[in-house]
PDB file of C-alpha atoms in Angstrom:
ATOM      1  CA  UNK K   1     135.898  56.631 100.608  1.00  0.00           C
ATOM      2  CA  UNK K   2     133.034  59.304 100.758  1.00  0.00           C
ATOM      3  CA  UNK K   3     134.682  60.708 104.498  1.00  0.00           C
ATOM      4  CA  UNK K   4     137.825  60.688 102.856  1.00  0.00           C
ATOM      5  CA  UNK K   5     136.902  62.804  99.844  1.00  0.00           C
ATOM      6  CA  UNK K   6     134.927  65.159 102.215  1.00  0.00           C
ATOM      7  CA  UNK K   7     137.459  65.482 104.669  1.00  0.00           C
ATOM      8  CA  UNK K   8     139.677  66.221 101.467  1.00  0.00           C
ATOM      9  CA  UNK K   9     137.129  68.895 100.503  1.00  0.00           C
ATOM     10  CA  UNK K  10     136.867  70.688 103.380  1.00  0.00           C
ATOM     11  CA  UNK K  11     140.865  70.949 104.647  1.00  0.00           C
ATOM     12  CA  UNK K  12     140.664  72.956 100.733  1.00  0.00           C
ATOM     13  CA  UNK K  13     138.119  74.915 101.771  1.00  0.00           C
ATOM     14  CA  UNK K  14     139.858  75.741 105.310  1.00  0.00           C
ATOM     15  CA  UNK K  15     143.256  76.544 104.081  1.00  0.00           C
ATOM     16  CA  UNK K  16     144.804  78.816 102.568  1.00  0.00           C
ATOM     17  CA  UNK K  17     144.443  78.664  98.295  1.00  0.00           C
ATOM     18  CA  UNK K  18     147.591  77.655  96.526  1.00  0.00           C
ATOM     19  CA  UNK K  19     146.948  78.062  93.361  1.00  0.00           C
ATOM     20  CA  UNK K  20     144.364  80.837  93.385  1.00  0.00           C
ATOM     21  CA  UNK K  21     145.863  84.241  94.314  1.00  0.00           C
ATOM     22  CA  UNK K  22     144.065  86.507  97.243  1.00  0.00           C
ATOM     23  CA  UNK K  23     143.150  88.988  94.305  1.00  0.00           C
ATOM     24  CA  UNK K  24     141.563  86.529  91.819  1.00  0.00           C
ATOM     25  CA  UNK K  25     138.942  85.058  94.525  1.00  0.00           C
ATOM     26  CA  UNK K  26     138.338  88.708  95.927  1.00  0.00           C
ATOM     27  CA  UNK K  27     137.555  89.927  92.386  1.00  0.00           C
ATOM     28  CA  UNK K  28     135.900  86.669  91.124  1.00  0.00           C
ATOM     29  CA  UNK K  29     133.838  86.672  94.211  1.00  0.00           C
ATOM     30  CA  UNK K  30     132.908  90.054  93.823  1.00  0.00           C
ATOM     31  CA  UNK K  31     131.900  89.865  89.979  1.00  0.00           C
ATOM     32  CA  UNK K  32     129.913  86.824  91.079  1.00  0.00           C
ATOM     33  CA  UNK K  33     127.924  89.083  94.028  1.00  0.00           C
ATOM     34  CA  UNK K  34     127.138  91.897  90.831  1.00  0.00           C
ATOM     35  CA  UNK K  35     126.060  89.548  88.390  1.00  0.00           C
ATOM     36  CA  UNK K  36     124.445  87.454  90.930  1.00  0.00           C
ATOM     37  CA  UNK K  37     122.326  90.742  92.180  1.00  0.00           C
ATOM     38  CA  UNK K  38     121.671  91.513  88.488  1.00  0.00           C
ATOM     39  CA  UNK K  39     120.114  87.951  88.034  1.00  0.00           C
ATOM     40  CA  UNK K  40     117.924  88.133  91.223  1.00  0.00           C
ATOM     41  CA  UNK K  41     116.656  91.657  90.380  1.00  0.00           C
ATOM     42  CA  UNK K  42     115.670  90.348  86.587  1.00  0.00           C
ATOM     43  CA  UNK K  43     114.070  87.363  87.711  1.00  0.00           C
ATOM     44  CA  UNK K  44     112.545  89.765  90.587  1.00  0.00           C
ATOM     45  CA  UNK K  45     111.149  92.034  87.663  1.00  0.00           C
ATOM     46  CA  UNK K  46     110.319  88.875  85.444  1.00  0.00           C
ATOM     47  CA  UNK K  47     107.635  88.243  88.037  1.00  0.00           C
ATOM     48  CA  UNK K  48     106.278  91.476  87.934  1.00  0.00           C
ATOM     49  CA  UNK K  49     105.114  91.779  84.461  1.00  0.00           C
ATOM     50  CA  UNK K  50     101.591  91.265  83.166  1.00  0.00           C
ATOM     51  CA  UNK K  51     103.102  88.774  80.758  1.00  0.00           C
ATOM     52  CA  UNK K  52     103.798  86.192  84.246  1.00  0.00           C
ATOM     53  CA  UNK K  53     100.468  87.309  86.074  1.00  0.00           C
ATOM     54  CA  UNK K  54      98.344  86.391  83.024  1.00  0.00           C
ATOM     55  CA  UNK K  55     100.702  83.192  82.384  1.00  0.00           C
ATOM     56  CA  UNK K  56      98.094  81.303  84.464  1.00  0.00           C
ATOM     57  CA  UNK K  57      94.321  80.957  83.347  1.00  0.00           C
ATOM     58  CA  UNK K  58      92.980  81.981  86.435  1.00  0.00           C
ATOM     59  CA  UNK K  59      94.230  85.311  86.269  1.00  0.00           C
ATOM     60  CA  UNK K  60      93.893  85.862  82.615  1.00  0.00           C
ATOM     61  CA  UNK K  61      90.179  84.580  82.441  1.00  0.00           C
ATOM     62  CA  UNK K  62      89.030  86.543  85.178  1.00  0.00           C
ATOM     63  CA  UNK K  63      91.121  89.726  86.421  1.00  0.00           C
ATOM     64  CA  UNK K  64      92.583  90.470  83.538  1.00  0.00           C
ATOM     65  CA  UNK K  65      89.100  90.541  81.556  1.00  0.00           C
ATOM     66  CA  UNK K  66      87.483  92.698  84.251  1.00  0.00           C
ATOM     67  CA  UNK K  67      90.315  95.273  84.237  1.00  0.00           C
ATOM     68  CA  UNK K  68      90.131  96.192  80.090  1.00  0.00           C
ATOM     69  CA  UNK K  69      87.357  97.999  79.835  1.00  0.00           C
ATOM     70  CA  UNK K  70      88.408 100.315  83.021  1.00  0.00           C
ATOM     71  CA  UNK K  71      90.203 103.781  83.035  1.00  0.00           C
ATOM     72  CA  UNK K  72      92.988 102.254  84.528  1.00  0.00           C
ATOM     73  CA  UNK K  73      93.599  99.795  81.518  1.00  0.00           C
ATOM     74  CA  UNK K  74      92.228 101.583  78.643  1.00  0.00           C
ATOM     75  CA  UNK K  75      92.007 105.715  78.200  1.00  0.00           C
ATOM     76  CA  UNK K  76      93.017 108.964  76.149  1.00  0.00           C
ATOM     77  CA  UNK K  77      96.425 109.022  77.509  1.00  0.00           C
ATOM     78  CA  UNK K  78      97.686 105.848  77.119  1.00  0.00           C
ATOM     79  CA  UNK K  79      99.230 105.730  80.745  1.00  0.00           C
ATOM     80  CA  UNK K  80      97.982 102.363  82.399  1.00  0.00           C
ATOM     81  CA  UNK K  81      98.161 100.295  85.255  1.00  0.00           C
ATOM     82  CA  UNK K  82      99.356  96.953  85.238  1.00  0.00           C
ATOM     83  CA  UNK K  83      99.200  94.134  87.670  1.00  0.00           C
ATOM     84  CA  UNK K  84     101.852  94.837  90.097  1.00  0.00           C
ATOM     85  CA  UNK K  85     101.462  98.733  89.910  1.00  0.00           C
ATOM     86  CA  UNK K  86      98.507  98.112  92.758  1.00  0.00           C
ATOM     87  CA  UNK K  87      99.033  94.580  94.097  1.00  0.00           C
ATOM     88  CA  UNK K  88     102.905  94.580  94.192  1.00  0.00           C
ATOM     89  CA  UNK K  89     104.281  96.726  96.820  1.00  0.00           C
ATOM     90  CA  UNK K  90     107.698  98.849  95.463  1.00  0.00           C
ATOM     91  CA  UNK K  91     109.249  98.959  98.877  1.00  0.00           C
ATOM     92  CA  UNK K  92     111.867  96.104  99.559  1.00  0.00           C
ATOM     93  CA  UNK K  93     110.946  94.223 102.129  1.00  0.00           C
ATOM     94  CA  UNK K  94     107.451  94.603 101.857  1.00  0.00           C
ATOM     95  CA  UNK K  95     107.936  93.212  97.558  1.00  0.00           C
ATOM     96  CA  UNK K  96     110.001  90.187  99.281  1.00  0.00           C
ATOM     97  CA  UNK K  97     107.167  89.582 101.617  1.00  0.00           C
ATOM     98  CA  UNK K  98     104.486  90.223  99.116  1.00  0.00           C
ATOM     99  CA  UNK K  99     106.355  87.447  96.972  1.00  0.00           C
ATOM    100  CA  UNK K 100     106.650  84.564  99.887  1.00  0.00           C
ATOM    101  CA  UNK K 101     102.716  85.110 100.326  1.00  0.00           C
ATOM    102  CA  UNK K 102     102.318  84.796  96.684  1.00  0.00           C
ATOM    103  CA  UNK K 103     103.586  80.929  97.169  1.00  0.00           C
ATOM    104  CA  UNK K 104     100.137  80.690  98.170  1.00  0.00           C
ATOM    105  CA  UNK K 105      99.082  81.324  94.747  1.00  0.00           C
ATOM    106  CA  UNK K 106     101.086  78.971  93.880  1.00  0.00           C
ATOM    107  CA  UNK K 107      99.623  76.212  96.606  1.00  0.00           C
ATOM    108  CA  UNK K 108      96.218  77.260  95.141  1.00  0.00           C
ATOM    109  CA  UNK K 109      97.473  77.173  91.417  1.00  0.00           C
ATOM    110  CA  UNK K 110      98.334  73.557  92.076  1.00  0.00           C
ATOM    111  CA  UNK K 111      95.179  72.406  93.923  1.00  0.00           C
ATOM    112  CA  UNK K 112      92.693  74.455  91.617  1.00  0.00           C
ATOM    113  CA  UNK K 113      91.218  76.644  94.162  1.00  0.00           C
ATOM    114  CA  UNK K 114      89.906  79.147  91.364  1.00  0.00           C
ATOM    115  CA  UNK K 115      90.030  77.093  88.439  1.00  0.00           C
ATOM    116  CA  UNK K 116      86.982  77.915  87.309  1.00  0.00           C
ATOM    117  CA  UNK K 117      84.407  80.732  87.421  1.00  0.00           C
ATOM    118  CA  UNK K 118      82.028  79.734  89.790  1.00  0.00           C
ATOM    119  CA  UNK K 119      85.119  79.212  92.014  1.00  0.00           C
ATOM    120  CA  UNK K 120      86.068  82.354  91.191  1.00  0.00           C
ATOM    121  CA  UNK K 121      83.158  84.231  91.857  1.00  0.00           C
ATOM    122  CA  UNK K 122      82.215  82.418  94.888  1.00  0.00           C
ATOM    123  CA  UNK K 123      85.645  83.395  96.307  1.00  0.00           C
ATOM    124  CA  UNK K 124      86.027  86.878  95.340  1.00  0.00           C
ATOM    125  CA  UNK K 125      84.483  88.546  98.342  1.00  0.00           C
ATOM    126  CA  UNK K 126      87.266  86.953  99.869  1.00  0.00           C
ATOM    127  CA  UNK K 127      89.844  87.824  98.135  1.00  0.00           C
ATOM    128  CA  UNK K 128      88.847  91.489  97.436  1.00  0.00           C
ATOM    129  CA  UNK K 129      88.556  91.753 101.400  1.00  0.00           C
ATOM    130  CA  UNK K 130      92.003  91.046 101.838  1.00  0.00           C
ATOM    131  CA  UNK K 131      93.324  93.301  99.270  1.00  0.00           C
ATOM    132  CA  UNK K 132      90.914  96.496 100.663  1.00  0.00           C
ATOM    133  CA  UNK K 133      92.408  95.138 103.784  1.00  0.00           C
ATOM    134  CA  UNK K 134      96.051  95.557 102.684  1.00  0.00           C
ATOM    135  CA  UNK K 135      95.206  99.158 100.768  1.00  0.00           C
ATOM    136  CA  UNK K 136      93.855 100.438 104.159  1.00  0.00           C
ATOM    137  CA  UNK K 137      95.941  99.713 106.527  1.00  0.00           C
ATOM    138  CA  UNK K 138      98.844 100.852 104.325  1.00  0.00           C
ATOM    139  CA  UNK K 139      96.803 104.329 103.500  1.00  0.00           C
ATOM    140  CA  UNK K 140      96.041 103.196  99.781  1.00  0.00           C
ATOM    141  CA  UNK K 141     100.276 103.583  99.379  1.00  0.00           C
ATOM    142  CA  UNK K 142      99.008 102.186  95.696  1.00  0.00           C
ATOM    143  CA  UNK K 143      96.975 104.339  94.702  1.00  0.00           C
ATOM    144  CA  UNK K 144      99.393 107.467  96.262  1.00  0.00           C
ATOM    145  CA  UNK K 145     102.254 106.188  93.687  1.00  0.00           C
ATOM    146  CA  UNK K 146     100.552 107.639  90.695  1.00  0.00           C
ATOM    147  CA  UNK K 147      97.384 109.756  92.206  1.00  0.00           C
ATOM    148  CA  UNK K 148      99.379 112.515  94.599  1.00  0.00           C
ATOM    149  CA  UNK K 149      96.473 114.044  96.986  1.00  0.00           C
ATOM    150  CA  UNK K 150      98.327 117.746  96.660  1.00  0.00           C
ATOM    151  CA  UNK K 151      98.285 117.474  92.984  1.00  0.00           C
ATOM    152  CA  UNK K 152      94.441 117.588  92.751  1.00  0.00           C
ATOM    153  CA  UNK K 153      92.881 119.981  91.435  1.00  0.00           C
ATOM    154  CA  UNK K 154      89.339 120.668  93.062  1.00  0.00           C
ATOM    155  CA  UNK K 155      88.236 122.852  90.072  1.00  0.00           C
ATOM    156  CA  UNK K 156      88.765 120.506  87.627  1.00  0.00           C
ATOM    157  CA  UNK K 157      86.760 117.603  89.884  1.00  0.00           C
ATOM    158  CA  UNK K 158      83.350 117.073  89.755  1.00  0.00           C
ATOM    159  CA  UNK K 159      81.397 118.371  92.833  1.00  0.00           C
ATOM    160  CA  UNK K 160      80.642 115.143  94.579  1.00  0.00           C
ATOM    161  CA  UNK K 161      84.464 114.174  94.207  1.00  0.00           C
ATOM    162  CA  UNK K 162      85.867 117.908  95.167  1.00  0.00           C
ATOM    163  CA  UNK K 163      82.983 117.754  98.295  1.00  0.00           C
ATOM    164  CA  UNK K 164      85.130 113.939  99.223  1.00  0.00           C
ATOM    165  CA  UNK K 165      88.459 115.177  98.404  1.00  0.00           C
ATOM    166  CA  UNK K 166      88.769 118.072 100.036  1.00  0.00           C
ATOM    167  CA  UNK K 167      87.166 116.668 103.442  1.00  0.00           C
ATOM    168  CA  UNK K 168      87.512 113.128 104.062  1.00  0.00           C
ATOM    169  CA  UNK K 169      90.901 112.391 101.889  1.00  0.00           C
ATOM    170  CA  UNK K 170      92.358 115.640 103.083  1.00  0.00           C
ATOM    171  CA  UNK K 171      91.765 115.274 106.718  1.00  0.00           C
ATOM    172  CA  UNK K 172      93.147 111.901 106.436  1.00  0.00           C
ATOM    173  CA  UNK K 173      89.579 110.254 107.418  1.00  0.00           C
ATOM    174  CA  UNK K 174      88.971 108.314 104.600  1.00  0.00           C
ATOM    175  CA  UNK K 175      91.228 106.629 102.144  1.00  0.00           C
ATOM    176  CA  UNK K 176      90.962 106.097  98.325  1.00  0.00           C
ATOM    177  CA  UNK K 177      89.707 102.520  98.847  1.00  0.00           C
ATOM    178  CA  UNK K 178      87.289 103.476 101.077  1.00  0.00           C
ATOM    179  CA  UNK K 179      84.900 105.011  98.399  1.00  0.00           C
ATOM    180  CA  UNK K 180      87.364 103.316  95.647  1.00  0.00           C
ATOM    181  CA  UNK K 181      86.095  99.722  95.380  1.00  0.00           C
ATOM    182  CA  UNK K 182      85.221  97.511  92.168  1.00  0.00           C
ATOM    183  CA  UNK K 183      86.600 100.259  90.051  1.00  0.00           C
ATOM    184  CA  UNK K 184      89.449  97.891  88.477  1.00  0.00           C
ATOM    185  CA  UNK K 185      87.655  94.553  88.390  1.00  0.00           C
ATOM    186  CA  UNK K 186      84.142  93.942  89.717  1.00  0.00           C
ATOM    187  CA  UNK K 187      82.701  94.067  92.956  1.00  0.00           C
ATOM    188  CA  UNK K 188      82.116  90.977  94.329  1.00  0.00           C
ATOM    189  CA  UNK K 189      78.620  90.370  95.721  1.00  0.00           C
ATOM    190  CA  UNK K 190      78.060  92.680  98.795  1.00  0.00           C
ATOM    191  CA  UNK K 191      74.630  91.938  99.949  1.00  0.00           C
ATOM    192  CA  UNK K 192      75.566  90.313 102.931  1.00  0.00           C
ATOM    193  CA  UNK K 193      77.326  92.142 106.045  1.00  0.00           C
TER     194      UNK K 193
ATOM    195  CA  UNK U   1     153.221  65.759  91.523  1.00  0.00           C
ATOM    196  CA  UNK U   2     150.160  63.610  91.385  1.00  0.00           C
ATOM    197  CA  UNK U   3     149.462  65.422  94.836  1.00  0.00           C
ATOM    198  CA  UNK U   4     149.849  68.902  93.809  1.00  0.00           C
ATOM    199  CA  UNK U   5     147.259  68.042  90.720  1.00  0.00           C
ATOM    200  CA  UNK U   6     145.071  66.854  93.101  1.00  0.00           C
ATOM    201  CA  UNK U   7     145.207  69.493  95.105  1.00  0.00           C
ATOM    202  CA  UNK U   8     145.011  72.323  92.063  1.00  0.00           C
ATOM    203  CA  UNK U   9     141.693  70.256  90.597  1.00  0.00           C
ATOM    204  CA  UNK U  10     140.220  70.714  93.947  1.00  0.00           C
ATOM    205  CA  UNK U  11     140.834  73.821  94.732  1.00  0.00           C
ATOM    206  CA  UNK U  12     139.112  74.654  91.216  1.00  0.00           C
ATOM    207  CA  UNK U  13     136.143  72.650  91.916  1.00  0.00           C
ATOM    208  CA  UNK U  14     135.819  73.953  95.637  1.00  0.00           C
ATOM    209  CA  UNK U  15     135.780  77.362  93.903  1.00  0.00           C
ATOM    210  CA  UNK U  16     133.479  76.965  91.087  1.00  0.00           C
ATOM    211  CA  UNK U  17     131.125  75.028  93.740  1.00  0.00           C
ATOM    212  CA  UNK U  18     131.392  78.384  96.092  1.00  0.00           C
ATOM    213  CA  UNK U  19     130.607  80.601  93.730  1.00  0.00           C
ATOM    214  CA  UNK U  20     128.285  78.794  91.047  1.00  0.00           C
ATOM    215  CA  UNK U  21     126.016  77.071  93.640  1.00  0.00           C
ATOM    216  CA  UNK U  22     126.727  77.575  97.108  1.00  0.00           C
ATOM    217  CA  UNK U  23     126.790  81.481  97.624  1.00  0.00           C
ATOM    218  CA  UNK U  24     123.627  81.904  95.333  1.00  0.00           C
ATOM    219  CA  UNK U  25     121.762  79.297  97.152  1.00  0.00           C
ATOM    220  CA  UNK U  26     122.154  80.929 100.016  1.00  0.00           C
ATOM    221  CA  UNK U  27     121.548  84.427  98.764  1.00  0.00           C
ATOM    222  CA  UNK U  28     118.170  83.180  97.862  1.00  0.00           C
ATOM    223  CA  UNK U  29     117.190  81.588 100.846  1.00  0.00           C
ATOM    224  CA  UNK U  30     118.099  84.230 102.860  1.00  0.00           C
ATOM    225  CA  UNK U  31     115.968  86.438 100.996  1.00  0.00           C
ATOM    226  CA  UNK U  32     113.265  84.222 100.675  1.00  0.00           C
ATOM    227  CA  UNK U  33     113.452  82.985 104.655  1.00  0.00           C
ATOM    228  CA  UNK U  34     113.486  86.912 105.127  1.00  0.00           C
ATOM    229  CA  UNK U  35     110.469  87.491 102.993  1.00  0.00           C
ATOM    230  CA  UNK U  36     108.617  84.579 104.802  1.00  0.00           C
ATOM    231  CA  UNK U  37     109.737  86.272 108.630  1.00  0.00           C
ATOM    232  CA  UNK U  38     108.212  89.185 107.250  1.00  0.00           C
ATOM    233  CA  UNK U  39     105.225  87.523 106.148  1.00  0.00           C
ATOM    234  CA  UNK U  40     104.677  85.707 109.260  1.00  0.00           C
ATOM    235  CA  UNK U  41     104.501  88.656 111.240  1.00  0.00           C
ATOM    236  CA  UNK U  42     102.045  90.560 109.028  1.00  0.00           C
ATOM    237  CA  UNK U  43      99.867  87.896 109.417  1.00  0.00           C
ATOM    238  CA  UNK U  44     100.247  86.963 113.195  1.00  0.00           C
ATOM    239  CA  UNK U  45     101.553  90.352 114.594  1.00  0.00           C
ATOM    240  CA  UNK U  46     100.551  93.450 112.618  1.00  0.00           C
ATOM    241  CA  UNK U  47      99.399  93.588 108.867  1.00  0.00           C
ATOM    242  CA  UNK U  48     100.917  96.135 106.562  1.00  0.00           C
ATOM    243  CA  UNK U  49     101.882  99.015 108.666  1.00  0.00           C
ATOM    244  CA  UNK U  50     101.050 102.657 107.603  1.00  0.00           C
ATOM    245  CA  UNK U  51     103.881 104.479 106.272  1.00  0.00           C
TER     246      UNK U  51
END
């Protein structure tokens, strides 16, 4: 009975449709593929927004409270970072990668691996690592989306910053995050090596 | 005639089936498998390149 009605199913999908014209299933499979995209790229966005990051208590208790009194969250222009601007690569295949790894948030969502504080804290060397890590190796490719290097003006820096900028950054030695660290949440404990 | 309305309900159903839940399905995983490939290698072969 079950063979029968797949064998039944699959000579219609085989052969040619009778009742379904060439130009309905073209143009009903193509509005499908646009509204399809449309879906994928809203859910896509859906998980970019503070609104999801903070959606879980982990992030919201600790992140999310360390960022707030920074430059990057609250200043005179108004123009702020938010979650994904920095930890969220924009490039395609590096956001669909970026989102597979973050079913390890998930994993560690489910199992409580941060569920409190003292979790927290006792694991954020660790996670701070990797994301200094990921801003290295990709030449702080976060930072560079709002902070352009030959936009800076020297004159209006401080001396200590002009002295950095205009040696290490320019010559390509150093990257932001390499003098850049624990200025959007804390550092984590760096006494030890 | 009870053939041919056999035949017309099926072809709906194949198509709503196609479109509704099979091509999406796939869509996804192949972006998500893609995703994970990409992953994979970043972790095992070479981490974030520089660009």
């Amino acid at each position: 009975m079950l063979r029968d009605l797949a064998r039944r199913y699959w000579r219609t999908l085989t052969r040619p449709s009778a009742y379904y014209s060439l130009g309905f299933l073209v143009v009903s499979g193509f509005v499908a593929g646009v509204v399809f995209w449309g879906a994928f790229n809203t859910g896509m966005e859906f998980t970019n927004t503070e609104q999801f990051c903070i959606g879980c208590h982990e992030m919201r208790d600790n992140v999310y409270q360390e960022i707030q009194p920074t430059i990057h969250f609250t200043n005179r222009s108004g123009v702020r970072a938010k979650c994904s601007d920095c930890h969220v690569p924009k490039d395609w295949t590096h956001k669909m990668a970026r989102k597979m790894q973050a079913s390890k948030e998930v994993w560690g969502f489910i199992f409580g691996t941060i569920n409190t504080r003292e979790k927290f804290v006792a694991k954020r060397r660790e996670l701070a690592e990797r994301e200094w890590a990921r801003m290295k190796a990709n030449d702080s490719l976060e930072c560079r989306n709002c902070h352009e290097f030959m936009s800076m003006d020297f004159t209006r820096q401080g001396k200590r910053a002009a002295d950095a900028h205009s040696t290490s950054l320019a010559s390509g030695k150093a990257t932001c995050i390499d003098c850049h660290k624990g200025i959007a949440h804390r550092l984590p404990d760096m006494s030890k090596p | 005639m009870e053939d041919q309305k056999q035949r017309r309900t099926e072809e709906f159903r194949s198509w709503l089936f196609l479109t509704a839940i099979m091509a999406p399905v796939l869509a996804v995983l192949a972006v998500s498998g893609y995703g994970f490939v990409v992953w994979m290698w970043q972790t095992f072969i070479g981490g974030p390149p520089h660009y």
